[in-house]
mmCIF file of C-alpha atoms and ligand atoms in Angstrom:
data_model
loop_
_atom_site.group_PDB
_atom_site.id
_atom_site.type_symbol
_atom_site.label_atom_id
_atom_site.label_comp_id
_atom_site.label_asym_id
_atom_site.label_seq_id
_atom_site.Cartn_x
_atom_site.Cartn_y
_atom_site.Cartn_z
ATOM 1 C CA UNK A 1 -163.931 -51.054 74.358
ATOM 2 C CA UNK A 2 -162.249 -53.994 71.617
ATOM 3 C CA UNK A 3 -158.154 -52.744 70.775
ATOM 4 C CA UNK A 4 -156.635 -54.670 68.002
ATOM 5 C CA UNK A 5 -152.266 -55.215 68.717
ATOM 6 C CA UNK A 6 -148.842 -55.835 67.178
ATOM 7 C CA UNK A 7 -146.307 -56.792 68.687
ATOM 8 C CA UNK A 8 -143.417 -57.965 66.185
ATOM 9 C CA UNK A 9 -140.362 -56.326 67.999
ATOM 10 C CA UNK A 10 -137.793 -59.412 67.820
ATOM 11 C CA UNK A 11 -138.731 -62.594 65.906
ATOM 12 C CA UNK A 12 -142.648 -62.902 65.832
ATOM 13 C CA UNK A 13 -144.964 -61.739 64.702
ATOM 14 C CA UNK A 14 -148.538 -61.208 66.477
ATOM 15 C CA UNK A 15 -151.937 -59.535 66.649
ATOM 16 C CA UNK A 16 -154.502 -59.552 68.919
ATOM 17 C CA UNK A 17 -157.999 -58.784 69.643
ATOM 18 C CA UNK A 18 -158.861 -57.697 72.680
ATOM 19 C CA UNK A 19 -161.097 -57.097 74.039
ATOM 20 C CA UNK A 20 -161.956 -54.650 77.741
ATOM 21 C CA UNK A 21 -157.647 -55.129 79.055
ATOM 22 C CA UNK A 22 -158.748 -59.011 79.890
ATOM 23 C CA UNK A 23 -160.875 -61.058 77.095
ATOM 24 C CA UNK A 24 -159.151 -62.424 74.220
ATOM 25 C CA UNK A 25 -161.050 -62.465 71.393
ATOM 26 C CA UNK A 26 -158.662 -63.539 69.365
ATOM 27 C CA UNK A 27 -153.863 -63.882 69.895
ATOM 28 C CA UNK A 28 -152.881 -65.216 66.379
ATOM 29 C CA UNK A 29 -148.794 -65.872 65.939
ATOM 30 C CA UNK A 30 -146.189 -66.822 63.155
ATOM 31 C CA UNK A 31 -142.637 -67.210 64.535
ATOM 32 C CA UNK A 32 -139.908 -67.555 63.005
ATOM 33 C CA UNK A 33 -137.523 -69.191 66.551
ATOM 34 C CA UNK A 34 -137.200 -72.955 63.893
ATOM 35 C CA UNK A 35 -134.985 -70.113 62.066
ATOM 36 C CA UNK A 36 -133.018 -69.214 64.406
ATOM 37 C CA UNK A 37 -132.551 -72.722 65.746
ATOM 38 C CA UNK A 38 -128.971 -73.309 65.373
ATOM 39 C CA UNK A 39 -127.758 -69.069 64.225
ATOM 40 C CA UNK A 40 -127.449 -69.374 68.363
ATOM 41 C CA UNK A 41 -130.563 -65.968 68.464
ATOM 42 C CA UNK A 42 -132.274 -64.233 66.235
ATOM 43 C CA UNK A 43 -130.470 -62.310 62.741
ATOM 44 C CA UNK A 44 -133.081 -58.993 62.775
ATOM 45 C CA UNK A 45 -132.661 -58.808 59.492
ATOM 46 C CA UNK A 46 -134.097 -62.229 58.299
ATOM 47 C CA UNK A 47 -136.421 -62.236 60.949
ATOM 48 C CA UNK A 48 -138.118 -58.070 59.888
ATOM 49 C CA UNK A 49 -138.050 -59.594 56.558
ATOM 50 C CA UNK A 50 -140.270 -62.630 57.546
ATOM 51 C CA UNK A 51 -142.459 -60.221 59.293
ATOM 52 C CA UNK A 52 -142.806 -58.172 56.435
ATOM 53 C CA UNK A 53 -144.283 -61.756 54.799
ATOM 54 C CA UNK A 54 -146.201 -62.457 58.066
ATOM 55 C CA UNK A 55 -148.624 -59.339 59.221
ATOM 56 C CA UNK A 56 -151.012 -59.746 56.250
ATOM 57 C CA UNK A 57 -152.229 -63.652 56.447
ATOM 58 C CA UNK A 58 -151.702 -62.846 60.377
ATOM 59 C CA UNK A 59 -153.775 -60.521 60.547
ATOM 60 C CA UNK A 60 -156.377 -61.334 58.553
ATOM 61 C CA UNK A 61 -156.854 -64.683 60.512
ATOM 62 C CA UNK A 62 -156.926 -62.271 63.852
ATOM 63 C CA UNK A 63 -159.970 -60.269 62.396
ATOM 64 C CA UNK A 64 -161.416 -63.473 61.488
ATOM 65 C CA UNK A 65 -161.067 -65.910 64.579
ATOM 66 C CA UNK A 66 -162.656 -62.819 67.186
ATOM 67 C CA UNK A 67 -165.506 -63.132 64.297
ATOM 68 C CA UNK A 68 -164.793 -59.302 64.340
ATOM 69 C CA UNK A 69 -164.969 -56.553 61.200
ATOM 70 C CA UNK A 70 -163.230 -54.058 60.996
ATOM 71 C CA UNK A 71 -165.707 -50.905 61.863
ATOM 72 C CA UNK A 72 -166.372 -52.199 65.216
ATOM 73 C CA UNK A 73 -162.548 -51.634 66.106
ATOM 74 C CA UNK A 74 -162.168 -49.483 68.722
ATOM 75 C CA UNK A 75 -158.626 -48.312 69.036
ATOM 76 C CA UNK A 76 -155.108 -50.087 67.375
ATOM 77 C CA UNK A 77 -151.830 -50.500 69.791
ATOM 78 C CA UNK A 78 -148.307 -51.582 68.304
ATOM 79 C CA UNK A 79 -145.413 -51.591 70.386
ATOM 80 C CA UNK A 80 -143.469 -48.974 69.770
ATOM 81 C CA UNK A 81 -139.881 -50.013 70.980
ATOM 82 C CA UNK A 82 -138.180 -51.788 72.482
ATOM 83 C CA UNK A 83 -136.492 -54.194 70.250
ATOM 84 C CA UNK A 84 -134.827 -55.156 66.468
ATOM 85 C CA UNK A 85 -135.574 -51.584 64.054
ATOM 86 C CA UNK A 86 -136.714 -53.674 61.077
ATOM 87 C CA UNK A 87 -138.999 -55.723 62.925
ATOM 88 C CA UNK A 88 -140.805 -52.654 65.325
ATOM 89 C CA UNK A 89 -140.407 -51.297 61.122
ATOM 90 C CA UNK A 90 -143.587 -53.656 60.062
ATOM 91 C CA UNK A 91 -145.571 -52.806 62.952
ATOM 92 C CA UNK A 92 -145.277 -49.631 63.272
ATOM 93 C CA UNK A 93 -145.786 -49.316 59.638
ATOM 94 C CA UNK A 94 -148.146 -51.800 59.533
ATOM 95 C CA UNK A 95 -150.228 -50.161 62.305
ATOM 96 C CA UNK A 96 -150.098 -46.247 61.728
ATOM 97 C CA UNK A 97 -150.783 -47.155 58.038
ATOM 98 C CA UNK A 98 -154.729 -49.886 59.594
ATOM 99 C CA UNK A 99 -154.842 -46.280 61.783
ATOM 100 C CA UNK A 100 -155.452 -44.407 58.751
ATOM 101 C CA UNK A 101 -157.065 -46.270 56.268
ATOM 102 C CA UNK A 102 -160.057 -47.132 59.597
ATOM 103 C CA UNK A 103 -159.891 -44.562 60.701
ATOM 104 C CA UNK A 104 -158.560 -45.657 64.268
ATOM 105 C CA UNK A 105 -157.064 -43.971 66.538
ATOM 106 C CA UNK A 106 -154.038 -45.600 67.770
ATOM 107 C CA UNK A 107 -151.798 -45.949 71.106
ATOM 108 C CA UNK A 108 -147.885 -46.749 70.241
ATOM 109 C CA UNK A 109 -147.006 -48.528 73.797
ATOM 110 C CA UNK A 110 -143.734 -50.210 75.507
ATOM 111 C CA UNK A 111 -143.439 -54.354 74.853
ATOM 112 C CA UNK A 112 -141.978 -53.377 78.886
ATOM 113 C CA UNK A 113 -145.582 -52.832 79.697
ATOM 114 C CA UNK A 114 -147.455 -54.402 77.787
ATOM 115 C CA UNK A 115 -145.459 -58.179 80.060
ATOM 116 C CA UNK A 116 -146.526 -55.975 82.880
ATOM 117 C CA UNK A 117 -150.998 -56.376 81.177
ATOM 118 C CA UNK A 118 -150.101 -59.534 80.554
ATOM 119 C CA UNK A 119 -151.660 -61.354 83.998
ATOM 120 C CA UNK A 120 -154.603 -59.896 83.604
ATOM 121 C CA UNK A 121 -155.068 -61.730 80.322
ATOM 122 C CA UNK A 122 -158.148 -64.138 80.375
ATOM 123 C CA UNK A 123 -158.744 -63.263 83.973
ATOM 124 C CA UNK A 124 -161.623 -61.035 85.829
ATOM 125 C CA UNK A 125 -160.058 -60.747 89.224
ATOM 126 C CA UNK A 126 -160.338 -56.923 90.361
ATOM 127 C CA UNK A 127 -156.527 -55.991 90.632
ATOM 128 C CA UNK A 128 -155.494 -55.092 94.202
ATOM 129 C CA UNK A 129 -152.330 -52.769 94.270
ATOM 130 C CA UNK A 130 -150.090 -51.719 95.416
ATOM 131 C CA UNK A 131 -148.730 -55.224 93.205
ATOM 132 C CA UNK A 132 -145.337 -56.187 93.363
ATOM 133 C CA UNK A 133 -143.904 -57.329 88.939
ATOM 134 C CA UNK A 134 -140.963 -58.802 88.737
ATOM 135 C CA UNK A 135 -140.799 -59.261 85.177
ATOM 136 C CA UNK A 136 -138.524 -61.365 83.418
ATOM 137 C CA UNK A 137 -137.310 -61.888 79.036
ATOM 138 C CA UNK A 138 -134.685 -61.657 77.265
ATOM 139 C CA UNK A 139 -134.251 -58.117 77.140
ATOM 140 C CA UNK A 140 -134.126 -57.226 80.385
ATOM 141 C CA UNK A 141 -134.934 -58.460 85.076
ATOM 142 C CA UNK A 142 -136.882 -55.923 86.309
ATOM 143 C CA UNK A 143 -138.973 -55.460 89.322
ATOM 144 C CA UNK A 144 -141.142 -53.072 89.335
ATOM 145 C CA UNK A 145 -143.807 -51.554 92.460
ATOM 146 C CA UNK A 146 -146.307 -50.419 91.446
ATOM 147 C CA UNK A 147 -149.660 -48.546 92.743
ATOM 148 C CA UNK A 148 -151.551 -48.165 89.299
ATOM 149 C CA UNK A 149 -151.206 -49.699 86.199
ATOM 150 C CA UNK A 150 -149.684 -45.655 84.622
ATOM 151 C CA UNK A 151 -147.672 -46.033 87.960
ATOM 152 C CA UNK A 152 -144.629 -47.497 88.810
ATOM 153 C CA UNK A 153 -141.259 -47.164 90.002
ATOM 154 C CA UNK A 154 -137.857 -49.384 89.030
ATOM 155 C CA UNK A 155 -136.406 -50.481 92.032
ATOM 156 C CA UNK A 156 -134.204 -54.029 90.646
ATOM 157 C CA UNK A 157 -132.856 -54.386 87.396
ATOM 158 C CA UNK A 158 -130.366 -56.408 86.329
ATOM 159 C CA UNK A 159 -126.525 -55.294 85.839
ATOM 160 C CA UNK A 160 -125.378 -57.010 83.309
ATOM 161 C CA UNK A 161 -127.023 -59.519 80.783
ATOM 162 C CA UNK A 162 -131.231 -60.475 81.003
ATOM 163 C CA UNK A 163 -132.221 -63.660 82.818
ATOM 164 C CA UNK A 164 -133.479 -65.450 79.358
ATOM 165 C CA UNK A 165 -130.187 -63.966 78.046
ATOM 166 C CA UNK A 166 -128.827 -66.516 81.012
ATOM 167 C CA UNK A 167 -131.271 -69.085 79.487
ATOM 168 C CA UNK A 168 -130.206 -68.432 76.201
ATOM 169 C CA UNK A 169 -126.473 -67.955 76.247
ATOM 170 C CA UNK A 170 -126.572 -70.894 78.599
ATOM 171 C CA UNK A 171 -128.411 -73.245 75.989
ATOM 172 C CA UNK A 172 -125.449 -71.836 73.725
ATOM 173 C CA UNK A 173 -122.258 -73.688 75.885
ATOM 174 C CA UNK A 174 -124.607 -76.881 75.868
ATOM 175 C CA UNK A 175 -124.943 -76.995 72.486
ATOM 176 C CA UNK A 176 -128.784 -76.616 72.879
ATOM 177 C CA UNK A 177 -131.112 -74.382 70.551
ATOM 178 C CA UNK A 178 -132.274 -71.765 70.413
ATOM 179 C CA UNK A 179 -134.573 -70.095 72.170
ATOM 180 C CA UNK A 180 -132.660 -71.510 75.355
ATOM 181 C CA UNK A 181 -134.834 -71.207 78.256
ATOM 182 C CA UNK A 182 -137.174 -74.886 76.424
ATOM 183 C CA UNK A 183 -134.508 -76.245 75.328
ATOM 184 C CA UNK A 184 -132.406 -76.478 78.687
ATOM 185 C CA UNK A 185 -136.157 -76.474 81.344
ATOM 186 C CA UNK A 186 -136.549 -79.486 78.205
ATOM 187 C CA UNK A 187 -132.832 -80.929 78.754
ATOM 188 C CA UNK A 188 -132.991 -80.177 82.897
ATOM 189 C CA UNK A 189 -135.577 -82.730 83.744
ATOM 190 C CA UNK A 190 -133.094 -85.496 82.604
ATOM 191 C CA UNK A 191 -130.883 -84.011 85.342
ATOM 192 C CA UNK A 192 -130.467 -83.793 89.089
ATOM 193 C CA UNK A 193 -130.677 -80.228 89.922
ATOM 194 C CA UNK A 194 -128.476 -80.444 92.908
ATOM 195 C CA UNK A 195 -125.685 -81.594 90.999
ATOM 196 C CA UNK A 196 -123.576 -78.717 90.570
ATOM 197 C CA UNK A 197 -123.908 -75.785 92.666
ATOM 198 C CA UNK A 198 -123.800 -72.451 91.516
ATOM 199 C CA UNK A 199 -123.461 -69.046 92.868
ATOM 200 C CA UNK A 200 -126.368 -66.474 94.500
ATOM 201 C CA UNK A 201 -124.799 -63.549 93.103
ATOM 202 C CA UNK A 202 -124.896 -59.670 94.468
ATOM 203 C CA UNK A 203 -126.072 -62.376 98.003
ATOM 204 C CA UNK A 204 -124.951 -60.074 101.210
ATOM 205 C CA UNK A 205 -125.976 -56.897 99.082
ATOM 206 C CA UNK A 206 -129.036 -54.650 99.381
ATOM 207 C CA UNK A 207 -131.528 -53.934 96.983
ATOM 208 C CA UNK A 208 -133.098 -55.739 93.847
ATOM 209 C CA UNK A 209 -131.063 -56.316 91.654
ATOM 210 C CA UNK A 210 -129.855 -59.197 89.856
ATOM 211 C CA UNK A 211 -126.430 -60.897 87.808
ATOM 212 C CA UNK A 212 -126.424 -63.159 85.913
ATOM 213 C CA UNK A 213 -123.145 -62.479 83.739
ATOM 214 C CA UNK A 214 -121.152 -64.381 86.533
ATOM 215 C CA UNK A 215 -123.632 -67.995 86.608
ATOM 216 C CA UNK A 216 -122.846 -67.416 83.228
ATOM 217 C CA UNK A 217 -119.247 -68.664 83.430
ATOM 218 C CA UNK A 218 -119.182 -70.723 85.906
ATOM 219 C CA UNK A 219 -121.783 -72.407 83.546
ATOM 220 C CA UNK A 220 -118.731 -72.996 81.292
ATOM 221 C CA UNK A 221 -115.984 -73.647 83.668
ATOM 222 C CA UNK A 222 -117.437 -76.096 85.212
ATOM 223 C CA UNK A 223 -118.403 -77.493 81.752
ATOM 224 C CA UNK A 224 -114.513 -77.572 80.607
ATOM 225 C CA UNK A 225 -112.894 -79.079 84.161
ATOM 226 C CA UNK A 226 -116.012 -81.870 84.860
ATOM 227 C CA UNK A 227 -115.049 -85.284 83.216
ATOM 228 C CA UNK A 228 -117.483 -86.698 80.646
ATOM 229 C CA UNK A 229 -120.025 -89.027 82.252
ATOM 230 C CA UNK A 230 -123.654 -89.822 80.963
ATOM 231 C CA UNK A 231 -126.434 -87.016 82.114
ATOM 232 C CA UNK A 232 -123.633 -84.312 82.423
ATOM 233 C CA UNK A 233 -125.311 -82.471 79.896
ATOM 234 C CA UNK A 234 -128.825 -82.728 82.069
ATOM 235 C CA UNK A 235 -127.547 -81.963 85.334
ATOM 236 C CA UNK A 236 -125.758 -78.477 84.614
ATOM 237 C CA UNK A 237 -129.110 -77.100 82.565
ATOM 238 C CA UNK A 238 -131.481 -78.593 85.730
ATOM 239 C CA UNK A 239 -128.188 -76.556 88.012
ATOM 240 C CA UNK A 240 -128.494 -74.191 85.852
ATOM 241 C CA UNK A 241 -131.977 -73.898 85.870
ATOM 242 C CA UNK A 242 -132.586 -74.013 89.414
ATOM 243 C CA UNK A 243 -129.327 -70.959 89.850
ATOM 244 C CA UNK A 244 -131.874 -68.630 87.659
ATOM 245 C CA UNK A 245 -134.752 -69.444 89.289
ATOM 246 C CA UNK A 246 -133.286 -69.392 92.904
ATOM 247 C CA UNK A 247 -131.781 -65.506 91.935
ATOM 248 C CA UNK A 248 -134.853 -64.019 90.340
ATOM 249 C CA UNK A 249 -136.945 -65.050 93.472
ATOM 250 C CA UNK A 250 -133.982 -64.222 96.328
ATOM 251 C CA UNK A 251 -134.640 -60.612 94.542
ATOM 252 C CA UNK A 252 -138.548 -60.466 94.428
ATOM 253 C CA UNK A 253 -138.990 -62.432 97.913
ATOM 254 C CA UNK A 254 -136.047 -59.557 99.650
ATOM 255 C CA UNK A 255 -138.482 -56.978 98.459
ATOM 256 C CA UNK A 256 -141.939 -58.256 99.154
ATOM 257 C CA UNK A 257 -140.052 -58.888 102.710
ATOM 258 C CA UNK A 258 -139.726 -54.754 102.512
ATOM 259 C CA UNK A 259 -143.093 -53.294 100.896
ATOM 260 C CA UNK A 260 -145.227 -55.345 103.283
ATOM 261 C CA UNK A 261 -148.455 -53.392 101.707
ATOM 262 C CA UNK A 262 -147.817 -55.103 98.938
ATOM 263 C CA UNK A 263 -151.885 -56.395 97.841
ATOM 264 C CA UNK A 264 -149.719 -58.812 94.774
ATOM 265 C CA UNK A 265 -147.181 -60.185 93.484
ATOM 266 C CA UNK A 266 -146.747 -60.980 90.214
ATOM 267 C CA UNK A 267 -144.759 -62.493 86.900
ATOM 268 C CA UNK A 268 -144.035 -62.031 83.749
ATOM 269 C CA UNK A 269 -141.510 -62.119 80.790
ATOM 270 C CA UNK A 270 -140.923 -65.353 78.423
ATOM 271 C CA UNK A 271 -138.930 -66.612 81.410
ATOM 272 C CA UNK A 272 -142.483 -66.981 83.302
ATOM 273 C CA UNK A 273 -143.475 -69.658 81.093
ATOM 274 C CA UNK A 274 -140.659 -71.545 82.302
ATOM 275 C CA UNK A 275 -142.827 -74.817 84.806
ATOM 276 C CA UNK A 276 -140.009 -74.125 86.797
ATOM 277 C CA UNK A 277 -139.621 -71.248 88.229
ATOM 278 C CA UNK A 278 -143.509 -71.161 88.055
ATOM 279 C CA UNK A 279 -144.290 -74.103 90.307
ATOM 280 C CA UNK A 280 -141.074 -72.014 93.323
ATOM 281 C CA UNK A 281 -143.090 -68.965 92.857
ATOM 282 C CA UNK A 282 -146.384 -70.639 93.461
ATOM 283 C CA UNK A 283 -145.640 -72.425 95.463
ATOM 284 C CA UNK A 284 -143.612 -69.759 98.488
ATOM 285 C CA UNK A 285 -145.329 -69.603 101.037
ATOM 286 C CA UNK A 286 -146.764 -67.092 101.161
ATOM 287 C CA UNK A 287 -150.202 -64.610 102.358
ATOM 288 C CA UNK A 288 -149.678 -62.075 99.239
ATOM 289 C CA UNK A 289 -151.692 -63.000 95.384
ATOM 290 C CA UNK A 290 -148.956 -64.250 93.517
ATOM 291 C CA UNK A 291 -150.123 -64.012 89.723
ATOM 292 C CA UNK A 292 -148.459 -66.010 86.505
ATOM 293 C CA UNK A 293 -149.998 -64.743 82.819
ATOM 294 C CA UNK A 294 -153.060 -67.735 83.586
ATOM 295 C CA UNK A 295 -151.687 -69.170 79.508
ATOM 296 C CA UNK A 296 -148.097 -69.837 78.386
ATOM 297 C CA UNK A 297 -149.271 -68.609 74.919
ATOM 298 C CA UNK A 298 -149.768 -64.800 76.937
ATOM 299 C CA UNK A 299 -146.315 -65.283 78.976
ATOM 300 C CA UNK A 300 -144.080 -65.097 75.587
ATOM 301 C CA UNK A 301 -143.502 -61.611 73.279
ATOM 302 C CA UNK A 302 -147.942 -62.155 71.624
ATOM 303 C CA UNK A 303 -149.619 -58.851 71.018
ATOM 304 C CA UNK A 304 -152.321 -59.577 73.388
ATOM 305 C CA UNK A 305 -150.790 -58.101 76.022
ATOM 306 C CA UNK A 306 -150.109 -54.879 73.665
ATOM 307 C CA UNK A 307 -153.599 -55.068 73.138
ATOM 308 C CA UNK A 308 -154.915 -55.304 76.831
ATOM 309 C CA UNK A 309 -151.857 -52.950 78.066
ATOM 310 C CA UNK A 310 -153.612 -50.306 76.133
ATOM 311 C CA UNK A 311 -157.007 -50.780 77.649
ATOM 312 C CA UNK A 312 -155.099 -49.922 80.835
ATOM 313 C CA UNK A 313 -153.776 -47.562 79.051
ATOM 314 C CA UNK A 314 -156.981 -45.913 77.707
ATOM 315 C CA UNK A 315 -158.272 -46.171 81.284
ATOM 316 C CA UNK A 316 -155.624 -44.249 83.148
ATOM 317 C CA UNK A 317 -153.744 -41.864 80.845
ATOM 318 C CA UNK A 318 -157.707 -40.818 78.496
ATOM 319 C CA UNK A 319 -156.524 -38.565 75.658
ATOM 320 C CA UNK A 320 -152.862 -38.573 76.764
ATOM 321 C CA UNK A 321 -152.658 -42.774 75.518
ATOM 322 C CA UNK A 322 -153.090 -41.104 72.271
ATOM 323 C CA UNK A 323 -150.218 -39.143 71.900
ATOM 324 C CA UNK A 324 -147.641 -39.242 67.963
ATOM 325 C CA UNK A 325 -144.455 -41.115 69.264
ATOM 326 C CA UNK A 326 -141.819 -43.143 68.130
ATOM 327 C CA UNK A 327 -140.058 -46.129 66.825
ATOM 328 C CA UNK A 328 -137.416 -46.698 68.962
ATOM 329 C CA UNK A 329 -134.519 -50.081 69.778
ATOM 330 C CA UNK A 330 -133.728 -48.601 73.053
ATOM 331 C CA UNK A 331 -136.597 -47.284 75.056
ATOM 332 C CA UNK A 332 -136.973 -46.955 79.196
ATOM 333 C CA UNK A 333 -140.329 -48.132 80.563
ATOM 334 C CA UNK A 334 -139.426 -45.420 83.272
ATOM 335 C CA UNK A 335 -140.241 -42.427 80.105
ATOM 336 C CA UNK A 336 -143.603 -44.486 79.263
ATOM 337 C CA UNK A 337 -145.371 -44.888 84.012
ATOM 338 C CA UNK A 338 -144.940 -42.098 86.549
ATOM 339 C CA UNK A 339 -143.020 -42.691 88.995
ATOM 340 C CA UNK A 340 -144.490 -43.007 92.398
ATOM 341 C CA UNK A 341 -142.110 -41.494 95.605
ATOM 342 C CA UNK A 342 -142.007 -45.009 97.784
ATOM 343 C CA UNK A 343 -140.885 -45.223 101.255
ATOM 344 C CA UNK A 344 -136.807 -46.361 102.198
ATOM 345 C CA UNK A 345 -138.039 -49.867 102.966
ATOM 346 C CA UNK A 346 -136.461 -50.212 107.058
ATOM 347 C CA UNK A 347 -134.244 -53.833 106.323
ATOM 348 C CA UNK A 348 -132.623 -52.612 103.633
ATOM 349 C CA UNK A 349 -130.284 -50.767 106.800
ATOM 350 C CA UNK A 350 -129.940 -54.574 107.323
ATOM 351 C CA UNK A 351 -129.897 -57.727 106.706
ATOM 352 C CA UNK A 352 -131.746 -58.812 102.967
ATOM 353 C CA UNK A 353 -134.710 -60.782 102.918
ATOM 354 C CA UNK A 354 -134.542 -63.445 100.433
ATOM 355 C CA UNK A 355 -134.162 -66.768 99.991
ATOM 356 C CA UNK A 356 -130.567 -66.868 100.632
ATOM 357 C CA UNK A 357 -128.313 -70.717 99.927
HETATM 358 O O1 LIG B 401 -140.898 -61.643 76.296
HETATM 359 P P1 LIG B 401 -140.426 -62.831 75.979
HETATM 360 O O2 LIG B 401 -141.061 -63.807 74.787
HETATM 361 O O3 LIG B 401 -139.056 -61.877 74.201
HETATM 362 C C1 LIG B 401 -138.420 -60.693 75.202
HETATM 363 O O4 LIG B 401 -138.894 -59.577 75.573
HETATM 364 O O5 LIG B 401 -137.157 -60.692 74.835
HETATM 365 O O6 LIG B 401 -138.686 -63.900 76.175
HETATM 366 C C2 LIG B 401 -137.722 -64.458 75.680
HETATM 367 C C3 LIG B 401 -137.258 -65.264 77.235
HETATM 368 C C4 LIG B 401 -136.778 -65.649 76.056
HETATM 369 O O7 LIG B 401 -134.942 -65.963 75.986
HETATM 370 C C5 LIG B 401 -136.397 -67.185 76.008
HETATM 371 O O8 LIG B 401 -135.100 -68.548 76.472
HETATM 372 C C6 LIG B 401 -136.602 -67.814 77.749
HETATM 373 O O9 LIG B 401 -137.677 -66.101 77.059
HETATM 374 N N1 LIG B 401 -137.809 -68.134 77.237
HETATM 375 C C7 LIG B 401 -137.673 -68.993 78.592
HETATM 376 C C8 LIG B 401 -138.682 -70.114 78.275
HETATM 377 N N2 LIG B 401 -139.545 -69.956 77.672
HETATM 378 C C9 LIG B 401 -139.275 -68.810 76.756
HETATM 379 N N3 LIG B 401 -136.484 -69.369 79.376
HETATM 380 C C10 LIG B 401 -137.402 -69.989 80.622
HETATM 381 N N4 LIG B 401 -138.550 -71.339 80.921
HETATM 382 C C11 LIG B 401 -139.365 -71.189 79.723
HETATM 383 N N5 LIG B 401 -139.879 -72.188 79.494
HETATM 384 ZN ZN1 LIG B 402 -140.758 -60.059 75.286
#
């Protein structure tokens, strides 16, 4: 089944063609990040105007690279939310127009559901559920316990900032360009990650929630109270990056300890492009299969994940995958998947089983 995917939820304009949820025939993207490098973040109106200019050229490039004519496409998938409304509308209106023009069925996909399916792109191994998925991006940091593509329960989430947001805000404090994740990672290469000890938030609490706003405050005061010296910013970047990664892995390990029947643990979302995090995640001494998206292009926002995830929706939900949808700037993934009832883990009554410190 060949699906054309469109993703425009933030500042990217992305179109991809994917076969059977795994084989990426094309994955085109026009990014406007350079426009916002010095603005500290995305300016929604500017992003949407740029996306209007980019969407048709990117669509043509995706069809051309895949060497495919519209007749061969079985369905069109688009991100329906959450995201910036003006940006989302560029994608959803384009997809509705193409579906009508070409006579194709249309699927609206939740952005995070796209991320959750990104580990299957370019990988032909059979997934084994239950899967614990850590999804960390600029808008959310979630831990899902999943028994099928469309069946899962959100077991942990951030109580304040998302992990990517912490990178973005931390980078702004260190005068590094947006997006902050890659900027901090680059600066951190010159630094010592043990130079500063940032807190591991919510330690000692039960469950798998995250909190990143305290780390941001800790960075602010450390910066204010430390005498300027060579490589200070690099040391801060490395220590801050380490603290974010440790918290993400700490909660994932706790979840894995509580759900030992888990067959695979996945790391997805824009933050999964972070080399330190990928390295730490893939080197955890566990028997369970640890998976990250096979290409960095599948970590950050892209349309292949939207086309890929639509295939799993089609496979598991059939007709119901094609119900009409609204474009929504806020949208919970819990309203788009079937909740799984899971047993209360034994260790929640005792000591949390994370990385600790
Ligand atoms: O998934 P994504 O592309 O967009 C959203 O859905 O938000 O994630 C973007 C986030 C940004 O906050 C960005 O700073 C972060 O992912 N990010 C990274 C890296 N590349 C992108 N964070 C850490 N290290 C990276 N290499
Ligand atoms: Zn995303």
